Short mmCIF file of C-alpha atoms and ligand atoms in Angstrom, two decimals:
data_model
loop_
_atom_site.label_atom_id
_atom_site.label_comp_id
_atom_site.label_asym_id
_atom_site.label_seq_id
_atom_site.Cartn_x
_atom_site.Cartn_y
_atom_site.Cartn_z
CA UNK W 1 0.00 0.00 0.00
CA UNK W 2 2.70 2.68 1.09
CA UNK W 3 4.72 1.77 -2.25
CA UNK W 4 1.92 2.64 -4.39
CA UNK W 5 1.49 5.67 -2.46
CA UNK W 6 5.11 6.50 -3.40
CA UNK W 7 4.98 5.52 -6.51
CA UNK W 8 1.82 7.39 -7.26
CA UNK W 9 3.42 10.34 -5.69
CA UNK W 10 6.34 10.69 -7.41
CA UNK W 11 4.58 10.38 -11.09
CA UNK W 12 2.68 13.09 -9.98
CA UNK W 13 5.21 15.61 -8.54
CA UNK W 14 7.48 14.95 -11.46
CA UNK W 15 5.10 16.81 -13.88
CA UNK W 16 5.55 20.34 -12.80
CA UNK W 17 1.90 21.70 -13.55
CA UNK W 18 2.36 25.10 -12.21
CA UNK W 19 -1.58 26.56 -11.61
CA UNK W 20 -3.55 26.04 -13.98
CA UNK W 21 -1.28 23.53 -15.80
CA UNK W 22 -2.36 20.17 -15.22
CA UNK W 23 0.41 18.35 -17.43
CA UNK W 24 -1.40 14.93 -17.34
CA UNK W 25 -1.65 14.42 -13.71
CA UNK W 26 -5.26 14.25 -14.30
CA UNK W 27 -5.08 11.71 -17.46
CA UNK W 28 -2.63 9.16 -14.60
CA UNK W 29 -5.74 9.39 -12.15
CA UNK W 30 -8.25 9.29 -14.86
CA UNK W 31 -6.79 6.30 -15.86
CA UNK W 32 -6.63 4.08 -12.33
CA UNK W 33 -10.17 4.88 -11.50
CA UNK W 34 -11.51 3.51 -14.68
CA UNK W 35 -9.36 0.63 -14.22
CA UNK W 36 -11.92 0.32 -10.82
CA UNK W 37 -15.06 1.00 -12.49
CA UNK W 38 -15.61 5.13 -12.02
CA UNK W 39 -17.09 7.02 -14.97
CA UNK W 40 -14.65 9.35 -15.73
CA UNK W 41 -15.35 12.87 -17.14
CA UNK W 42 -12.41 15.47 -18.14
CA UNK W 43 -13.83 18.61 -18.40
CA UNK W 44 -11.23 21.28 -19.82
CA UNK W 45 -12.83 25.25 -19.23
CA UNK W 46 -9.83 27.84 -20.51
CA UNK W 47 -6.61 26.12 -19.75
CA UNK W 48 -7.78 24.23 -16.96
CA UNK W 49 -8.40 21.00 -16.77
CA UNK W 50 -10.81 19.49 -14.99
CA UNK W 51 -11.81 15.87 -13.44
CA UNK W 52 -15.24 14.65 -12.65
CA UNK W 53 -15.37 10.65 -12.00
CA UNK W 54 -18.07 8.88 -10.13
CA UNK W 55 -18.58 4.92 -9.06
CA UNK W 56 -21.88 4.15 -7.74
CA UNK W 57 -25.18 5.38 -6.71
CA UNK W 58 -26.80 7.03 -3.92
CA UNK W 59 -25.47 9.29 -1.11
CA UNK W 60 -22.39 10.72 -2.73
CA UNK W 61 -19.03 11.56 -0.82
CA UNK W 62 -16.71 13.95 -3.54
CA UNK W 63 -13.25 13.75 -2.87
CA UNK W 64 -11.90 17.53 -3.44
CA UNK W 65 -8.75 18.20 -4.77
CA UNK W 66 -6.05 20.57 -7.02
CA UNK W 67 -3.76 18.75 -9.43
CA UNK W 68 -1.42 22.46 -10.21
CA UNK W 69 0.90 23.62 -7.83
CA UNK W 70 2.40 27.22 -6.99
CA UNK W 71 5.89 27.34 -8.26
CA UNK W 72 8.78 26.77 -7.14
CA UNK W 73 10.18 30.14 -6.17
CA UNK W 74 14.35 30.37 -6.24
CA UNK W 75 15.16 26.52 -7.24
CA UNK W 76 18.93 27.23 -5.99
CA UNK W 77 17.19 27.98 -2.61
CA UNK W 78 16.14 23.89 -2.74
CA UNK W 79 18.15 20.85 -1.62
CA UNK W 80 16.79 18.90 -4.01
CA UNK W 81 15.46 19.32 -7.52
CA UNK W 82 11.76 20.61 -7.08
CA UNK W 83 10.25 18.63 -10.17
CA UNK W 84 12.36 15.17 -9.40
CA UNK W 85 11.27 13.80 -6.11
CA UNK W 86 13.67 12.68 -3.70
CA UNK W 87 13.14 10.51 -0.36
CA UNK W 88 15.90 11.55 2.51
CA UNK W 89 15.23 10.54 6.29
CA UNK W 90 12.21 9.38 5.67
CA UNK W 91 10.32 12.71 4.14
CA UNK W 92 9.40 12.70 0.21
CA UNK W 93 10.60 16.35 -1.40
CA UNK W 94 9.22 18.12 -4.05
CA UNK W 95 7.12 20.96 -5.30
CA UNK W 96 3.31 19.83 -4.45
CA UNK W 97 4.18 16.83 -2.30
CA UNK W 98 2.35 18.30 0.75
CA UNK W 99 -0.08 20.57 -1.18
CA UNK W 100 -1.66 18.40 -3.04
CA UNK W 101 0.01 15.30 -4.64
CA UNK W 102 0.44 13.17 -2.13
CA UNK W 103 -2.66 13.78 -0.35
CA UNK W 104 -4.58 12.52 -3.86
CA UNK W 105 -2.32 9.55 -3.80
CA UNK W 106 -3.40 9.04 -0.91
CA UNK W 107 -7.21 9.52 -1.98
CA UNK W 108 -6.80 7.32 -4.50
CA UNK W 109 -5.09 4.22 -3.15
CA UNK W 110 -7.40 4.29 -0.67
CA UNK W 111 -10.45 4.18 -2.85
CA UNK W 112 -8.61 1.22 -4.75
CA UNK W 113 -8.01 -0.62 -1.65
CA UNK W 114 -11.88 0.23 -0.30
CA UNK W 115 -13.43 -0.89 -3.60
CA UNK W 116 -11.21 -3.69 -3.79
CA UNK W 117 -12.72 -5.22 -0.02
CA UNK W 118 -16.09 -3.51 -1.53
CA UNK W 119 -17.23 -4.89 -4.65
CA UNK W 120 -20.66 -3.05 -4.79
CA UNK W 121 -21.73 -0.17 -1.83
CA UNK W 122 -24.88 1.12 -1.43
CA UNK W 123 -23.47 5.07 -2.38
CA UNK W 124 -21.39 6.97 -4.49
CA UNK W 125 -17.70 7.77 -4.67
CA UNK W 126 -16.47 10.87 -6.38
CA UNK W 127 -13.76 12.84 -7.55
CA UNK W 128 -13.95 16.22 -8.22
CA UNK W 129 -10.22 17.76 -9.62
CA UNK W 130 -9.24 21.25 -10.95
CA UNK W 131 -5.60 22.82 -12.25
CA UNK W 132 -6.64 26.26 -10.94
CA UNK W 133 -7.03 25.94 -7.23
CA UNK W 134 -3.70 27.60 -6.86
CA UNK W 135 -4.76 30.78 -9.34
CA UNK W 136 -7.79 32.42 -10.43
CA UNK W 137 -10.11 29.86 -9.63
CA UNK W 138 -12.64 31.11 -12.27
CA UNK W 139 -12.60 27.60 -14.28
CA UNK W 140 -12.53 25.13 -11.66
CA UNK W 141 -14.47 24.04 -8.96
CA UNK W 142 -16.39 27.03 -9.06
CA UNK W 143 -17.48 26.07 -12.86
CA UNK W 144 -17.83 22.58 -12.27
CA UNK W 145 -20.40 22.78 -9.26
CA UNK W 146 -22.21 24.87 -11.60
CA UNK W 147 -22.20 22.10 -14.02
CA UNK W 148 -23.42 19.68 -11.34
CA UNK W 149 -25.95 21.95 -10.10
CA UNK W 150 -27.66 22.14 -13.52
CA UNK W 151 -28.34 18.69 -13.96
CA UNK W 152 -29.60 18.14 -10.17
CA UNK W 153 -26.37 16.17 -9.06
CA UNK W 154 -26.84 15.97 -4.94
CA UNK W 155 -23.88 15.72 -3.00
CA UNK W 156 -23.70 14.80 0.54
CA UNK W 157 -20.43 14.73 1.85
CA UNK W 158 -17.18 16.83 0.55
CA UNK W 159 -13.71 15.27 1.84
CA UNK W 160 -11.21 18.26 0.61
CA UNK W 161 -7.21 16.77 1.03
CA UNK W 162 -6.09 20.41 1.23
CA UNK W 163 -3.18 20.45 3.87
CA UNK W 164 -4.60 20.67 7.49
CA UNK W 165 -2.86 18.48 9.81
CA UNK W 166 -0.12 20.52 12.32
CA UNK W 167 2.43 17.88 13.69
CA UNK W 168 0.61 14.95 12.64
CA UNK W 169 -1.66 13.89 9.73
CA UNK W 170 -5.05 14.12 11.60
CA UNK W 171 -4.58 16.29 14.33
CA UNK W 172 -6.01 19.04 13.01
CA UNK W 173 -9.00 19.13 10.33
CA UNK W 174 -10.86 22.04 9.42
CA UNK W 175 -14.60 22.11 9.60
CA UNK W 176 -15.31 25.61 8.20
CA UNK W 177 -13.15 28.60 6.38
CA UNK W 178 -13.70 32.04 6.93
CA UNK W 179 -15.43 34.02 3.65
CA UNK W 180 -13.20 36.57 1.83
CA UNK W 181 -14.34 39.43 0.03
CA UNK W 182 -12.07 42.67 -1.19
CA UNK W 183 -13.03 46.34 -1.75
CA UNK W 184 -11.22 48.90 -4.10
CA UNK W 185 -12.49 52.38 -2.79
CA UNK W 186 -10.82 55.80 -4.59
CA UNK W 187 -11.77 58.87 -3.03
CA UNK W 188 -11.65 61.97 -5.07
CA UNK W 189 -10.45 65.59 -3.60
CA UNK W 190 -9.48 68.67 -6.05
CA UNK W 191 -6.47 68.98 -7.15
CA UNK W 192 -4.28 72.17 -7.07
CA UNK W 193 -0.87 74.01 -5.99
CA UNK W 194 0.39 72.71 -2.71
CA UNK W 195 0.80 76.21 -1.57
CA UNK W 196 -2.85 77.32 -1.97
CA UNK W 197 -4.23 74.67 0.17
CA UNK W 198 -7.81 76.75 0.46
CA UNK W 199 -8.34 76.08 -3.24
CA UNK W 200 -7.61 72.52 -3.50
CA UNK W 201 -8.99 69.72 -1.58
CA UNK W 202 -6.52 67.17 -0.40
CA UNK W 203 -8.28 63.42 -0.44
CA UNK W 204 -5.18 62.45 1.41
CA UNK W 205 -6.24 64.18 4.36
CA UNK W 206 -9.84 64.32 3.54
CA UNK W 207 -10.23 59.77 3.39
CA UNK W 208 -7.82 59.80 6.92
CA UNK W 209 -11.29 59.57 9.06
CA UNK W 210 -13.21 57.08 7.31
CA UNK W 211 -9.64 54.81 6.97
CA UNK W 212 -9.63 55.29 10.49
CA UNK W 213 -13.19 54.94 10.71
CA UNK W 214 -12.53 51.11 8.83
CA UNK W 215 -9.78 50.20 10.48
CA UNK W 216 -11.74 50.55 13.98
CA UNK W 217 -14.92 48.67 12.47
CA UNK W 218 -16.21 45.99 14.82
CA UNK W 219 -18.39 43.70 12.69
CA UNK W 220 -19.26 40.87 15.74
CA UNK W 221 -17.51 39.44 17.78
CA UNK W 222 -17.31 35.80 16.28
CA UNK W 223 -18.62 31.76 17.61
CA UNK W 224 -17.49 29.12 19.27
CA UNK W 225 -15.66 28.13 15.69
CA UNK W 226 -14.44 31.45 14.11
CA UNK W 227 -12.94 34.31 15.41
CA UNK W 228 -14.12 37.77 14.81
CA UNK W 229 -14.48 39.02 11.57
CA UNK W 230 -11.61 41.17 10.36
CA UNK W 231 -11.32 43.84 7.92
CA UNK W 232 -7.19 44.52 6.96
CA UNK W 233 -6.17 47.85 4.35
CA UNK W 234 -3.76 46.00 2.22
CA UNK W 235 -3.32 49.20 -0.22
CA UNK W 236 -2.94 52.95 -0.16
CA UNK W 237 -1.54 55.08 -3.12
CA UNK W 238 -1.89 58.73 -3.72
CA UNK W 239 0.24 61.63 -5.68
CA UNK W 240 3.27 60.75 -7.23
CA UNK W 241 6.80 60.47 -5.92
CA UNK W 242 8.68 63.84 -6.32
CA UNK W 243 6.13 65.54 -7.42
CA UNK W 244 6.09 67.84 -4.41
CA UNK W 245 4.30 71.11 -5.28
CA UNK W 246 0.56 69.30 -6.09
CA UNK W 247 -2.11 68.37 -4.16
CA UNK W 248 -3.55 65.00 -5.85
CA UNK W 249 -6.76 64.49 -7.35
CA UNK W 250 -7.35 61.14 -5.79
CA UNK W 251 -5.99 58.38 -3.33
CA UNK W 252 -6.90 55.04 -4.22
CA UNK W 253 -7.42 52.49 -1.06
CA UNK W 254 -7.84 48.72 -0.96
CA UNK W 255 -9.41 46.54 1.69
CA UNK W 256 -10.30 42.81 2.59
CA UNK W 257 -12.54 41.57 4.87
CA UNK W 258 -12.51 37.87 6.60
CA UNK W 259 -15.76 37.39 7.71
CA UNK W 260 -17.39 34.74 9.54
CA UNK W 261 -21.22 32.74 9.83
CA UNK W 262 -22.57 35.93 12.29
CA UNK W 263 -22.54 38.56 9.59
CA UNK W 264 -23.15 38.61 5.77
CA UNK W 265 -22.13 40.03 3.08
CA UNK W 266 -24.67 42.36 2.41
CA UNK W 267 -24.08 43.78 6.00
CA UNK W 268 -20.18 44.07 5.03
CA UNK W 269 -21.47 46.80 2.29
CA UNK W 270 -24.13 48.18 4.79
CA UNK W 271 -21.31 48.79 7.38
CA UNK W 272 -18.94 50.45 4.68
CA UNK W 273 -21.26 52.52 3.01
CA UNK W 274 -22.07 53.78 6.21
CA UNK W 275 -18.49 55.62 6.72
CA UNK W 276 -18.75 56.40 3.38
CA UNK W 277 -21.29 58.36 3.62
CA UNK W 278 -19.86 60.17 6.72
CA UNK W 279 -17.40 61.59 4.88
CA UNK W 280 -17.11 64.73 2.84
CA UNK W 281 -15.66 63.00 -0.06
CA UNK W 282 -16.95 61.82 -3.90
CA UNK W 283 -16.31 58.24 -3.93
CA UNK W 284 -16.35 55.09 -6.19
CA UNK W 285 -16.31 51.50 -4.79
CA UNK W 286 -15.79 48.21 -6.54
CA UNK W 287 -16.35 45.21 -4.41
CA UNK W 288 -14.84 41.77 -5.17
CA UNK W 289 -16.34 38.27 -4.01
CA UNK W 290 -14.29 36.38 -3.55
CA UNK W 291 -16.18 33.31 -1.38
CA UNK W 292 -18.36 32.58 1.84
CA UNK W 293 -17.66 31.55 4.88
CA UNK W 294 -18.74 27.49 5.51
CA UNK W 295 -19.44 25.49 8.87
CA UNK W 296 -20.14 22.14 9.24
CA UNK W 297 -20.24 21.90 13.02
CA UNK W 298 -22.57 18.84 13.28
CA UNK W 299 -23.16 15.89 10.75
CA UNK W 300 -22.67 12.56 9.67
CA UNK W 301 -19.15 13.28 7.75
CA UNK W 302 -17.82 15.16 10.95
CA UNK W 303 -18.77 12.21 12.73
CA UNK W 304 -17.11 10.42 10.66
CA UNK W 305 -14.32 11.53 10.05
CA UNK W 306 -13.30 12.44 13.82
CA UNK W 307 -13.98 8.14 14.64
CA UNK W 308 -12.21 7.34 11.57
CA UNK W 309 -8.95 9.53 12.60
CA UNK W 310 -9.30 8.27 16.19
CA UNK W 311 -9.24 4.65 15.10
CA UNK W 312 -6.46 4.53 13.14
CA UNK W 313 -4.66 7.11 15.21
CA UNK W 314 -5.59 6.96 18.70
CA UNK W 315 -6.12 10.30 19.23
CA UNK W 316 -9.77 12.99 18.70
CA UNK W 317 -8.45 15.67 15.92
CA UNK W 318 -8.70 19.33 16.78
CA UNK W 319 -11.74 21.58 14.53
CA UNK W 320 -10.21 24.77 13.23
CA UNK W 321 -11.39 27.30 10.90
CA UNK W 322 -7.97 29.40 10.06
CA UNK W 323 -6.16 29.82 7.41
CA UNK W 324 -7.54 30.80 3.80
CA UNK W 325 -10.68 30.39 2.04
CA UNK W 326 -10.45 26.84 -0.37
CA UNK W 327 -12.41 25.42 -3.08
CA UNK W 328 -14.76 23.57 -0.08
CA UNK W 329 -16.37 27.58 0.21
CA UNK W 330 -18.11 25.88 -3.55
CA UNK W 331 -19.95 23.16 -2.07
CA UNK W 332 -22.20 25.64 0.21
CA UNK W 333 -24.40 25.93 -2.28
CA UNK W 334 -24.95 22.42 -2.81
CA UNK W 335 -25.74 21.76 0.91
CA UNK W 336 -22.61 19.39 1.39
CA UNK W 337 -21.17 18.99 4.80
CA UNK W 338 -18.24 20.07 4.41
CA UNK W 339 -14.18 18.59 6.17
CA UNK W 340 -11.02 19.26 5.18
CA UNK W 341 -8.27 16.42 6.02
CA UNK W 342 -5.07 16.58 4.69
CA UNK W 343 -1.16 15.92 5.02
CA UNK W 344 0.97 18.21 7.15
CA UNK W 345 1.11 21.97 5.87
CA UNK W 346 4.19 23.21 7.71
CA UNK W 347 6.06 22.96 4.15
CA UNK W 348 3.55 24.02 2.09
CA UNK W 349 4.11 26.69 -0.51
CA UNK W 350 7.73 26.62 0.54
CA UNK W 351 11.50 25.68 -0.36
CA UNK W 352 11.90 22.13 0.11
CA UNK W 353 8.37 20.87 0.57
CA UNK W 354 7.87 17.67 1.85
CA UNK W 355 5.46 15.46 3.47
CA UNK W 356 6.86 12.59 6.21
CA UNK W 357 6.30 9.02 4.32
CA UNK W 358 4.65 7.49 7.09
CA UNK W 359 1.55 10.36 6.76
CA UNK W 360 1.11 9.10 3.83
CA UNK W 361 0.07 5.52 5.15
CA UNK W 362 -1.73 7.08 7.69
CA UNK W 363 -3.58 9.34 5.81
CA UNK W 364 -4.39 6.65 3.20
CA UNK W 365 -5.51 4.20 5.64
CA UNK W 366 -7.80 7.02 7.49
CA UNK W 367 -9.44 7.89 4.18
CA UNK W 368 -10.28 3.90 3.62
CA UNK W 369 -11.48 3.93 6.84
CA UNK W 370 -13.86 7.15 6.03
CA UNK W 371 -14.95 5.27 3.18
CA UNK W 372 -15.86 2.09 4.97
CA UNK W 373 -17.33 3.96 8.08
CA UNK W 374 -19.81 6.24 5.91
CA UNK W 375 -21.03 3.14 3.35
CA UNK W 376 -20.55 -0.12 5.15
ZN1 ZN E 401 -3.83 23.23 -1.95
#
């Protein structure tokens, strides 16, 4: 089992599909799980490449996953070669390995293995993989639940193998993800000599209340699962460098706002138009969705998934919320519950990513175990 984990693994990691490149990562999956019996779809939007492959009918569990990778940054930084994957001291190295190659391995093995014991369920097993989980995000999950959703698919459960686990696969899984959405705001004084301030109008100055006015926003005070919604200025830009005798026209601001289950979007906008409109200022605003928030705080799959951990590991895993927003924030609308188990993310995104080889056992044999505990 382990060595076709490896194995697996290291076909995958050695095609270096930077997001959205897929570089047939999808065609070597595609391929074992209609050697088992799944209906395989490949669904390319743009130049991302899609995978939706189903065994079975019934209550459907959708394995979630991204088959592109961020690159590599500096490669002279790495020990190894990022695109050739190297065991040392018992970790596996390479670009991907812990976000997300292994973790499908994993997936996929132990949907061989499960099938294998399983010759007919009473259920459905799914796959749903996308190249652009690492970009845009425009023509991947989001498209393909879309897709779904047209023709009345129904899924139950989602399993996402994003990265989650802190020191050991399973000890930390995430049950929700905070929503994300951005704001652009430009304010708009009159411009004029720097010297005759009483016939200009500085925005600089002018936007300094309602920035402060943001920046001391309270939007609730959070659950028992998320933290308090935050709202972070990420951008400020005004006049131009040197220039030193003008007033500028305009000062362009950008904001984000992580935002939990208490408030909504729609209050978000309420709360901001609200300062606004306290200040003196023209305005334009552009807002930018970018997901919301998900909880799945009670449920079969969380169930699940905590006995399934325990009895391969010995030990309850920890709910968190942190982090990011992922490609699980798609599934809301299709009333999925909603976990998030995955390798080890200390490495992730970084130099020398790896993933310890014994997670990968474990991780494969706690997905099995998922399987056989929700269908069996
Ligand atoms: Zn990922």
């Amino acid at each position: 089992m382990l060595e076709d984990i490896i194995t697996l693994s290291k076909q995958l990691i050695k095609l270096p599909s930077i997001s959205p490149l897929d570089l047939g990562c999808q065609k070597i999956i595609s391929k074992r799980l209609k050697k088992i019996g799944f209906c395989i779809e490949n669904i390319k939007i743009n130049d991302t490449n899609n995978l939706w492959a189903y065994k079975g009918t019934g209550k459907t569990l959708t394995f979630l996953g991204h088959t592109d990778v961020v690159p590599p940054g500096n490669v002279n930084d790495w020990n190894t070669d990022p695109f050739n994957p190297v065991i040392k001291n018992n970790f596996l190295f390479g670009r991907g390995s812990a976000d997300m190659k292994c973790a499908l391995s994993a997936m996929i093995i132990a949907t061989e293995s499960f099938f294998k014991k399983f010759a007919s369920i009473s259920g459905r097993v799914s796959f749903l993989l996308t190249s652009d989980e690492e970009s845009l995000g425009n023509d991947g999950t989001k498209k393909i639940i879309e897709i779904l959703k047209s023709r009345n698919e129904k899924i139950n459960y989602c399993l996402v193998g994003e990265p989650t686990s802190n020191l050991k696969v399973g000890d930390v899984i995430k049950n929700g993800r905070r929503g994300s959405i951005s704001a652009e705001i430009i304010f708009y004084g009159v411009q004029g000599h720097i010297a005759y301030p009483h016939l200009a109008n500085n925005p600089i100055h002018s936007s300094l209340n309602a920035i402060k006015d943001f920046i001391n926003l309270k939007l609730d005070s959070g659950n028992n699962f998320f933290q308090p919604s935050s709202l972070q200025i990420f951008y400020i830009k005004s006049g131009k460098k040197n220039i030193t005798n003008m007033i500028p026209s305009s000062i362009k601001v950008g904001l984000n706002i992580r935002y939990n289950t208490e408030i909504t979007q729609e209050k978000i906008i309420m709360e901001i138009n609200k300062i606004l409109d306290k200040c003196k200022l023209h305005y334009q605003i552009n807002w930018i969705f970018s997901g919301n928030p998900f909880l799945t705080n009670s449920g079969f799959l969380l169930k699940t998934v905590k006995k399934s951990i325990f009895e391969i590991n010995k030990f309850i895993p920890k709910l968190s919320t942190s982090g990011g927003t992922s490609d699980g924030r798609f599934f809301t609308c299709m009333n999925s519950e909603i976990i998030e188990l995955g390798l080890v993310n200390k490495t992730i995104h970084k130099v020398n990513e790896c993933v310890k080889i014994n997670d990968l056992y474990l991780l494969s044999k706690i997905y099995t175990n998922i399987l056989k505990n929700l269908f069996i």
